[in-house]
Amino acid sequence: MAEPDFEAQLTRMFAEAPSFPDASLFNAEVAAKLDRGWTMRRMFIGLAGTAAGLIAAFQILSSRFSSEVTQLSRNTGHNLQTELDAGYSKFNALFASPGSSEAVWLAACLAVVALAFAVTRMVEDF
């Protein structure tokens, strides 16, 4: 059976981490590497977002949207109210089907989460 004094002394010895003379230099190097990593991550996220935005714009323009715009430009003889009613009915049709409304709500929730991340990041920087 071990003595209580020895166990207490052993516990104290292992509870305290040894201090090295270059601890402040090590902390500065680690902080610099972490900051450099954040810069690279920000650049990568920005480039990925730009690429995704360009791809999305290309997809929208090359999809049915461009043919509908072409059709609207051909039918310039219609009055404005007819065109507004047609656009309103297309808008309602988009949100009427359950799958598309779920996608819209998911996109809205993701936008709120992204906004929350941006706000927390701004608060951390100040």
N, CA and C atoms as an extended XYZ file, in Angstrom:
378
Properties=species:S:1:pos:R:3:atomname:S:1:resname:S:1:resid:I:1 pbc="F F F"
N         0.842       -1.160        0.000 N   MET     1
C         0.000        0.000        0.000 CA  MET     1
C         0.898        1.237        0.000 C   MET     1
N         0.589        2.187       -0.883 N   ALA     2
C         1.412        3.379       -1.025 CA  ALA     2
C         1.080        4.380        0.065 C   ALA     2
N         2.052        5.191        0.382 N   GLU     3
C         1.852        6.209        1.401 CA  GLU     3
C         1.044        7.371        0.830 C   GLU     3
N         0.152        7.981        1.605 N   PRO     4
C        -0.660        9.101        1.104 CA  PRO     4
C         0.181       10.323        0.736 C   PRO     4
N         1.277       10.575        1.474 N   ASP     5
C         2.122       11.728        1.144 CA  ASP     5
C         2.772       11.549       -0.228 C   ASP     5
N         3.241       10.338       -0.491 N   PHE     6
C         3.883       10.069       -1.776 CA  PHE     6
C         2.869       10.208       -2.913 C   PHE     6
N         1.664        9.700       -2.715 N   GLU     7
C         0.637        9.812       -3.749 CA  GLU     7
C         0.260       11.269       -3.988 C   GLU     7
N         0.153       12.060       -2.965 N   ALA     8
C        -0.172       13.481       -3.122 CA  ALA     8
C         0.944       14.201       -3.863 C   ALA     8
N         2.208       13.883       -3.516 N   GLN     9
C         3.340       14.499       -4.192 CA  GLN     9
C         3.380       14.090       -5.667 C   GLN     9
N         3.116       12.830       -5.934 N   LEU    10
C         3.099       12.333       -7.311 CA  LEU    10
C         1.974       12.985       -8.107 C   LEU    10
N         0.831       13.140       -7.504 N   THR    11
C        -0.300       13.795       -8.175 CA  THR    11
C         0.043       15.240       -8.502 C   THR    11
N         0.666       15.951       -7.584 N   ARG    12
C         1.060       17.345       -7.831 CA  ARG    12
C         2.095       17.436       -8.948 C   ARG    12
N         3.030       16.503       -8.992 N   MET    13
C         4.069       16.539      -10.018 CA  MET    13
C         3.473       16.338      -11.416 C   MET    13
N         2.519       15.448      -11.552 N   PHE    14
C         1.931       15.193      -12.856 CA  PHE    14
C         0.835       16.185      -13.208 C   PHE    14
N         0.326       16.932      -12.264 N   ALA    15
C        -0.705       17.927      -12.527 CA  ALA    15
C        -0.104       19.188      -13.147 C   ALA    15
N         1.147       19.480      -12.848 N   GLU    16
C         1.796       20.674      -13.363 CA  GLU    16
C         2.613       20.309      -14.608 C   GLU    16
N         2.298       20.998      -15.707 N   ALA    17
C         3.073       20.764      -16.926 CA  ALA    17
C         4.399       21.497      -16.817 C   ALA    17
N         5.473       20.883      -17.302 N   PRO    18
C         6.769       21.565      -17.216 CA  PRO    18
C         6.804       22.769      -18.166 C   PRO    18
N         7.496       23.797      -17.770 N   SER    19
C         7.609       25.012      -18.574 CA  SER    19
C         8.928       24.975      -19.330 C   SER    19
N         8.850       25.250      -20.630 N   PHE    20
C        10.048       25.278      -21.458 CA  PHE    20
C        10.464       26.723      -21.694 C   PHE    20
N        11.749       26.966      -21.897 N   PRO    21
C        12.200       28.349      -22.075 CA  PRO    21
C        11.683       29.002      -23.363 C   PRO    21
N        11.390       28.227      -24.388 N   ASP    22
C        10.925       28.801      -25.659 CA  ASP    22
C         9.406       28.657      -25.838 C   ASP    22
N         8.666       28.646      -24.734 N   ALA    23
C         7.211       28.462      -24.809 CA  ALA    23
C         6.531       29.617      -25.528 C   ALA    23
N         6.971       30.843      -25.295 N   SER    24
C         6.335       31.991      -25.957 CA  SER    24
C         6.607       31.969      -27.462 C   SER    24
N         7.809       31.589      -27.869 N   LEU    25
C         8.125       31.481      -29.288 CA  LEU    25
C         7.278       30.398      -29.945 C   LEU    25
N         7.130       29.267      -29.264 N   PHE    26
C         6.307       28.185      -29.789 CA  PHE    26
C         4.858       28.641      -29.952 C   PHE    26
N         4.319       29.349      -28.966 N   ASN    27
C         2.945       29.856      -29.060 CA  ASN    27
C         2.793       30.810      -30.227 C   ASN    27
N         3.766       31.676      -30.443 N   ALA    28
C         3.703       32.633      -31.555 CA  ALA    28
C         3.735       31.909      -32.900 C   ALA    28
N         4.573       30.869      -33.019 N   GLU    29
C         4.646       30.117      -34.278 CA  GLU    29
C         3.342       29.387      -34.563 C   GLU    29
N         2.753       28.791      -33.555 N   VAL    30
C         1.487       28.082      -33.739 CA  VAL    30
C         0.380       29.060      -34.116 C   VAL    30
N         0.335       30.213      -33.467 N   ALA    31
C        -0.679       31.215      -33.797 CA  ALA    31
C        -0.513       31.718      -35.224 C   ALA    31
N         0.727       31.910      -35.669 N   ALA    32
C         0.971       32.357      -37.045 CA  ALA    32
C         0.513       31.311      -38.053 C   ALA    32
N         0.769       30.043      -37.765 N   LYS    33
C         0.326       28.982      -38.674 CA  LYS    33
C        -1.193       28.902      -38.729 C   LYS    33
N        -1.854       29.069      -37.585 N   LEU    34
C        -3.315       29.043      -37.573 CA  LEU    34
C        -3.899       30.220      -38.343 C   LEU    34
N        -3.313       31.402      -38.198 N   ASP    35
C        -3.787       32.572      -38.936 CA  ASP    35
C        -3.596       32.387      -40.430 C   ASP    35
N        -2.473       31.831      -40.835 N   ARG    36
C        -2.217       31.583      -42.248 CA  ARG    36
C        -3.230       30.569      -42.785 C   ARG    36
N        -3.588       29.592      -41.990 N   GLY    37
C        -4.582       28.609      -42.414 CA  GLY    37
C        -5.937       29.243      -42.635 C   GLY    37
N        -6.321       30.208      -41.771 N   TRP    38
C        -7.608       30.877      -41.933 CA  TRP    38
C        -7.626       31.707      -43.205 C   TRP    38
N        -6.519       32.334      -43.526 N   THR    39
C        -6.455       33.126      -44.752 CA  THR    39
C        -6.628       32.233      -45.968 C   THR    39
N        -5.961       31.107      -45.968 N   MET    40
C        -6.091       30.175      -47.098 CA  MET    40
C        -7.520       29.639      -47.181 C   MET    40
N        -8.124       29.331      -46.055 N   ARG    41
C        -9.501       28.835      -46.068 CA  ARG    41
C       -10.455       29.891      -46.599 C   ARG    41
N       -10.266       31.131      -46.179 N   ARG    42
C       -11.127       32.212      -46.673 CA  ARG    42
C       -10.985       32.369      -48.179 C   ARG    42
N        -9.751       32.322      -48.667 N   MET    43
C        -9.538       32.452      -50.108 CA  MET    43
C       -10.182       31.288      -50.854 C   MET    43
N       -10.014       30.077      -50.331 N   PHE    44
C       -10.596       28.914      -50.988 CA  PHE    44
C       -12.122       28.984      -50.986 C   PHE    44
N       -12.713       29.378      -49.873 N   ILE    45
C       -14.173       29.487      -49.797 CA  ILE    45
C       -14.669       30.572      -50.745 C   ILE    45
N       -13.955       31.691      -50.819 N   GLY    46
C       -14.343       32.750      -51.744 CA  GLY    46
C       -14.270       32.308      -53.198 C   GLY    46
N       -13.189       31.617      -53.558 N   LEU    47
C       -13.060       31.119      -54.927 CA  LEU    47
C       -14.114       30.064      -55.241 C   LEU    47
N       -14.389       29.196      -54.286 N   ALA    48
C       -15.411       28.167      -54.510 CA  ALA    48
C       -16.787       28.802      -54.647 C   ALA    48
N       -17.078       29.820      -53.842 N   GLY    49
C       -18.361       30.510      -53.949 CA  GLY    49
C       -18.508       31.229      -55.279 C   GLY    49
N       -17.434       31.861      -55.736 N   THR    50
C       -17.474       32.541      -57.029 CA  THR    50
C       -17.694       31.542      -58.160 C   THR    50
N       -16.976       30.426      -58.116 N   ALA    51
C       -17.151       29.408      -59.148 CA  ALA    51
C       -18.570       28.839      -59.125 C   ALA    51
N       -19.089       28.595      -57.931 N   ALA    52
C       -20.453       28.056      -57.828 CA  ALA    52
C       -21.470       29.069      -58.341 C   ALA    52
N       -21.260       30.342      -58.045 N   GLY    53
C       -22.167       31.373      -58.539 CA  GLY    53
C       -22.145       31.474      -60.053 C   GLY    53
N       -20.953       31.380      -60.640 N   LEU    54
C       -20.862       31.421      -62.103 CA  LEU    54
C       -21.527       30.207      -62.744 C   LEU    54
N       -21.340       29.048      -62.138 N   ILE    55
C       -21.973       27.839      -62.665 CA  ILE    55
C       -23.483       27.946      -62.541 C   ILE    55
N       -23.970       28.447      -61.409 N   ALA    56
C       -25.417       28.600      -61.227 CA  ALA    56
C       -25.986       29.592      -62.234 C   ALA    56
N       -25.284       30.701      -62.462 N   ALA    57
C       -25.760       31.679      -63.442 CA  ALA    57
C       -25.796       31.074      -64.835 C   ALA    57
N       -24.783       30.305      -65.180 N   PHE    58
C       -24.771       29.652      -66.488 CA  PHE    58
C       -25.915       28.658      -66.614 C   PHE    58
N       -26.173       27.908      -65.555 N   GLN    59
C       -27.267       26.932      -65.591 CA  GLN    59
C       -28.618       27.624      -65.739 C   GLN    59
N       -28.804       28.727      -65.037 N   ILE    60
C       -30.075       29.447      -65.131 CA  ILE    60
C       -30.267       30.005      -66.535 C   ILE    60
N       -29.208       30.601      -67.060 N   LEU    61
C       -29.333       31.198      -68.381 CA  LEU    61
C       -29.471       30.159      -69.487 C   LEU    61
N       -28.880       28.986      -69.306 N   SER    62
C       -28.966       27.968      -70.355 CA  SER    62
C       -30.183       27.065      -70.190 C   SER    62
N       -30.929       27.245      -69.139 N   SER    63
C       -32.090       26.387      -68.914 CA  SER    63
C       -33.325       26.995      -69.543 C   SER    63
N       -34.429       26.616      -69.044 N   ARG    64
C       -35.731       27.033      -69.525 CA  ARG    64
C       -35.926       28.538      -69.401 C   ARG    64
N       -35.204       29.173      -68.507 N   PHE    65
C       -35.344       30.604      -68.274 CA  PHE    65
C       -35.065       31.400      -69.541 C   PHE    65
N       -33.999       31.036      -70.257 N   SER    66
C       -33.659       31.782      -71.465 CA  SER    66
C       -34.704       31.585      -72.551 C   SER    66
N       -35.263       30.390      -72.650 N   SER    67
C       -36.300       30.175      -73.666 CA  SER    67
C       -37.572       30.943      -73.314 C   SER    67
N       -37.877       31.067      -72.017 N   GLU    68
C       -39.050       31.833      -71.630 CA  GLU    68
C       -38.847       33.322      -71.883 C   GLU    68
N       -37.649       33.808      -71.647 N   VAL    69
C       -37.365       35.207      -71.935 CA  VAL    69
C       -37.464       35.461      -73.435 C   VAL    69
N       -36.987       34.532      -74.230 N   THR    70
C       -37.085       34.661      -75.683 CA  THR    70
C       -38.543       34.664      -76.115 C   THR    70
N       -39.324       33.775      -75.527 N   GLN    71
C       -40.741       33.710      -75.863 CA  GLN    71
C       -41.453       35.002      -75.457 C   GLN    71
N       -41.111       35.549      -74.302 N   LEU    72
C       -41.715       36.803      -73.879 CA  LEU    72
C       -41.339       37.950      -74.810 C   LEU    72
N       -40.101       37.938      -75.291 N   SER    73
C       -39.704       39.012      -76.194 CA  SER    73
C       -40.380       38.882      -77.553 C   SER    73
N       -40.707       37.659      -77.969 N   ARG    74
C       -41.429       37.467      -79.235 CA  ARG    74
C       -42.867       37.938      -79.124 C   ARG    74
N       -43.451       37.705      -77.980 N   ASN    75
C       -44.859       38.045      -77.783 CA  ASN    75
C       -45.000       39.436      -77.181 C   ASN    75
N       -44.425       40.422      -77.799 N   THR    76
C       -44.489       41.770      -77.248 CA  THR    76
C       -45.840       42.421      -77.479 C   THR    76
N       -46.713       41.772      -78.256 N   GLY    77
C       -48.027       42.332      -78.513 CA  GLY    77
C       -48.970       42.196      -77.334 C   GLY    77
N       -48.640       41.355      -76.336 N   HIS    78
C       -49.506       41.192      -75.169 CA  HIS    78
C       -49.444       42.444      -74.302 C   HIS    78
N       -50.512       42.657      -73.593 N   ASN    79
C       -50.471       43.816      -72.697 CA  ASN    79
C       -49.739       43.461      -71.406 C   ASN    79
N       -49.415       44.457      -70.635 N   LEU    80
C       -48.607       44.287      -69.429 CA  LEU    80
C       -49.320       43.450      -68.377 C   LEU    80
N       -50.619       43.614      -68.250 N   GLN    81
C       -51.356       42.868      -67.227 CA  GLN    81
C       -51.329       41.370      -67.519 C   GLN    81
N       -51.436       40.981      -68.769 N   THR    82
C       -51.370       39.560      -69.132 CA  THR    82
C       -50.012       38.976      -68.768 C   THR    82
N       -48.957       39.737      -69.031 N   GLU    83
C       -47.611       39.262      -68.704 CA  GLU    83
C       -47.418       39.154      -67.196 C   GLU    83
N       -47.929       40.133      -66.459 N   LEU    84
C       -47.799       40.060      -65.007 CA  LEU    84
C       -48.576       38.889      -64.428 C   LEU    84
N       -49.768       38.630      -64.972 N   ASP    85
C       -50.551       37.487      -64.513 CA  ASP    85
C       -49.844       36.171      -64.816 C   ASP    85
N       -49.232       36.087      -65.989 N   ALA    86
C       -48.503       34.866      -66.353 CA  ALA    86
C       -47.306       34.666      -65.420 C   ALA    86
N       -46.579       35.741      -65.126 N   GLY    87
C       -45.449       35.630      -64.200 CA  GLY    87
C       -45.894       35.263      -62.801 C   GLY    87
N       -47.011       35.839      -62.365 N   TYR    88
C       -47.535       35.531      -61.037 CA  TYR    88
C       -47.974       34.069      -60.958 C   TYR    88
N       -48.596       33.571      -62.007 N   SER    89
C       -49.020       32.163      -62.001 CA  SER    89
C       -47.815       31.229      -62.008 C   SER    89
N       -46.739       31.596      -62.712 N   LYS    90
C       -45.519       30.774      -62.691 CA  LYS    90
C       -44.887       30.796      -61.298 C   LYS    90
N       -44.910       31.973      -60.669 N   PHE    91
C       -44.377       32.081      -59.317 CA  PHE    91
C       -45.170       31.213      -58.349 C   PHE    91
N       -46.492       31.238      -58.465 N   ASN    92
C       -47.335       30.401      -57.611 CA  ASN    92
C       -47.130       28.923      -57.901 C   ASN    92
N       -46.930       28.577      -59.161 N   ALA    93
C       -46.694       27.179      -59.511 CA  ALA    93
C       -45.371       26.693      -58.927 C   ALA    93
N       -44.403       27.588      -58.845 N   LEU    94
C       -43.106       27.209      -58.279 CA  LEU    94
C       -43.239       26.827      -56.811 C   LEU    94
N       -44.045       27.597      -56.064 N   PHE    95
C       -44.192       27.336      -54.638 CA  PHE    95
C       -45.356       26.398      -54.317 C   PHE    95
N       -46.138       26.020      -55.305 N   ALA    96
C       -47.287       25.159      -55.042 CA  ALA    96
C       -46.875       23.710      -54.882 C   ALA    96
N       -45.883       23.260      -55.637 N   SER    97
C       -45.483       21.859      -55.513 CA  SER    97
C       -44.676       21.680      -54.235 C   SER    97
N       -44.901       20.560      -53.517 N   PRO    98
C       -44.254       20.397      -52.212 CA  PRO    98
C       -42.734       20.306      -52.293 C   PRO    98
N       -42.212       19.730      -53.345 N   GLY    99
C       -40.761       19.588      -53.441 CA  GLY    99
C       -40.062       20.922      -53.569 C   GLY    99
N       -40.624       21.814      -54.365 N   SER   100
C       -39.956       23.090      -54.567 CA  SER   100
C       -40.082       23.983      -53.341 C   SER   100
N       -41.192       23.903      -52.625 N   SER   101
C       -41.311       24.728      -51.419 CA  SER   101
C       -40.330       24.268      -50.353 C   SER   101
N       -40.084       22.962      -50.273 N   GLU   102
C       -39.093       22.471      -49.325 CA  GLU   102
C       -37.706       22.980      -49.696 C   GLU   102
N       -37.422       22.999      -50.988 N   ALA   103
C       -36.115       23.502      -51.427 CA  ALA   103
C       -35.971       24.984      -51.107 C   ALA   103
N       -37.046       25.744      -51.274 N   VAL   104
C       -36.980       27.175      -50.964 CA  VAL   104
C       -36.770       27.381      -49.471 C   VAL   104
N       -37.475       26.630      -48.638 N   TRP   105
C       -37.299       26.767      -47.194 CA  TRP   105
C       -35.900       26.329      -46.768 C   TRP   105
N       -35.390       25.264      -47.399 N   LEU   106
C       -34.034       24.820      -47.092 CA  LEU   106
C       -33.026       25.899      -47.467 C   LEU   106
N       -33.199       26.507      -48.628 N   ALA   107
C       -32.294       27.578      -49.040 CA  ALA   107
C       -32.393       28.769      -48.090 C   ALA   107
N       -33.600       29.090      -47.650 N   ALA   108
C       -33.769       30.203      -46.713 CA  ALA   108
C       -33.084       29.892      -45.382 C   ALA   108
N       -33.225       28.682      -44.893 N   CYS   109
C       -32.575       28.297      -43.634 CA  CYS   109
C       -31.051       28.329      -43.768 C   CYS   109
N       -30.538       27.851      -44.896 N   LEU   110
C       -29.097       27.884      -45.111 CA  LEU   110
C       -28.588       29.321      -45.208 C   LEU   110
N       -29.389       30.197      -45.782 N   ALA   111
C       -29.003       31.611      -45.845 CA  ALA   111
C       -28.943       32.213      -44.447 C   ALA   111
N       -29.893       31.850      -43.587 N   VAL   112
C       -29.881       32.350      -42.210 CA  VAL   112
C       -28.659       31.818      -41.463 C   VAL   112
N       -28.323       30.544      -41.670 N   VAL   113
C       -27.146       29.961      -41.015 CA  VAL   113
C       -25.877       30.660      -41.510 C   VAL   113
N       -25.790       30.903      -42.815 N   ALA   114
C       -24.620       31.597      -43.359 CA  ALA   114
C       -24.513       33.008      -42.802 C   ALA   114
N       -25.633       33.681      -42.654 N   LEU   115
C       -25.635       35.019      -42.076 CA  LEU   115
C       -25.178       34.976      -40.615 C   LEU   115
N       -25.624       33.960      -39.883 N   ALA   116
C       -25.199       33.814      -38.482 CA  ALA   116
C       -23.696       33.569      -38.394 C   ALA   116
N       -23.159       32.736      -39.293 N   PHE   117
C       -21.711       32.509      -39.305 CA  PHE   117
C       -20.963       33.802      -39.626 C   PHE   117
N       -21.472       34.571      -40.570 N   ALA   118
C       -20.815       35.827      -40.934 CA  ALA   118
C       -20.827       36.802      -39.767 C   ALA   118
N       -21.947       36.878      -39.065 N   VAL   119
C       -22.040       37.799      -37.926 CA  VAL   119
C       -21.095       37.365      -36.813 C   VAL   119
N       -21.051       36.067      -36.512 N   THR   120
C       -20.144       35.608      -35.455 CA  THR   120
C       -18.697       35.832      -35.847 C   THR   120
N       -18.388       35.677      -37.116 N   ARG   121
C       -17.015       35.901      -37.572 CA  ARG   121
C       -16.630       37.372      -37.436 C   ARG   121
N       -17.573       38.262      -37.773 N   MET   122
C       -17.314       39.693      -37.635 CA  MET   122
C       -17.129       40.065      -36.171 C   MET   122
N       -17.920       39.451      -35.290 N   VAL   123
C       -17.802       39.750      -33.863 CA  VAL   123
C       -16.459       39.255      -33.336 C   VAL   123
N       -15.994       38.108      -33.795 N   GLU   124
C       -14.709       37.579      -33.352 CA  GLU   124
C       -13.547       38.453      -33.821 C   GLU   124
N       -13.673       39.031      -35.022 N   ASP   125
C       -12.584       39.860      -35.547 CA  ASP   125
C       -12.449       41.171      -34.789 C   ASP   125
N       -13.536       41.681      -34.238 N   PHE   126
C       -13.463       42.947      -33.506 CA  PHE   126
C       -13.187       42.671      -32.092 C   PHE   126
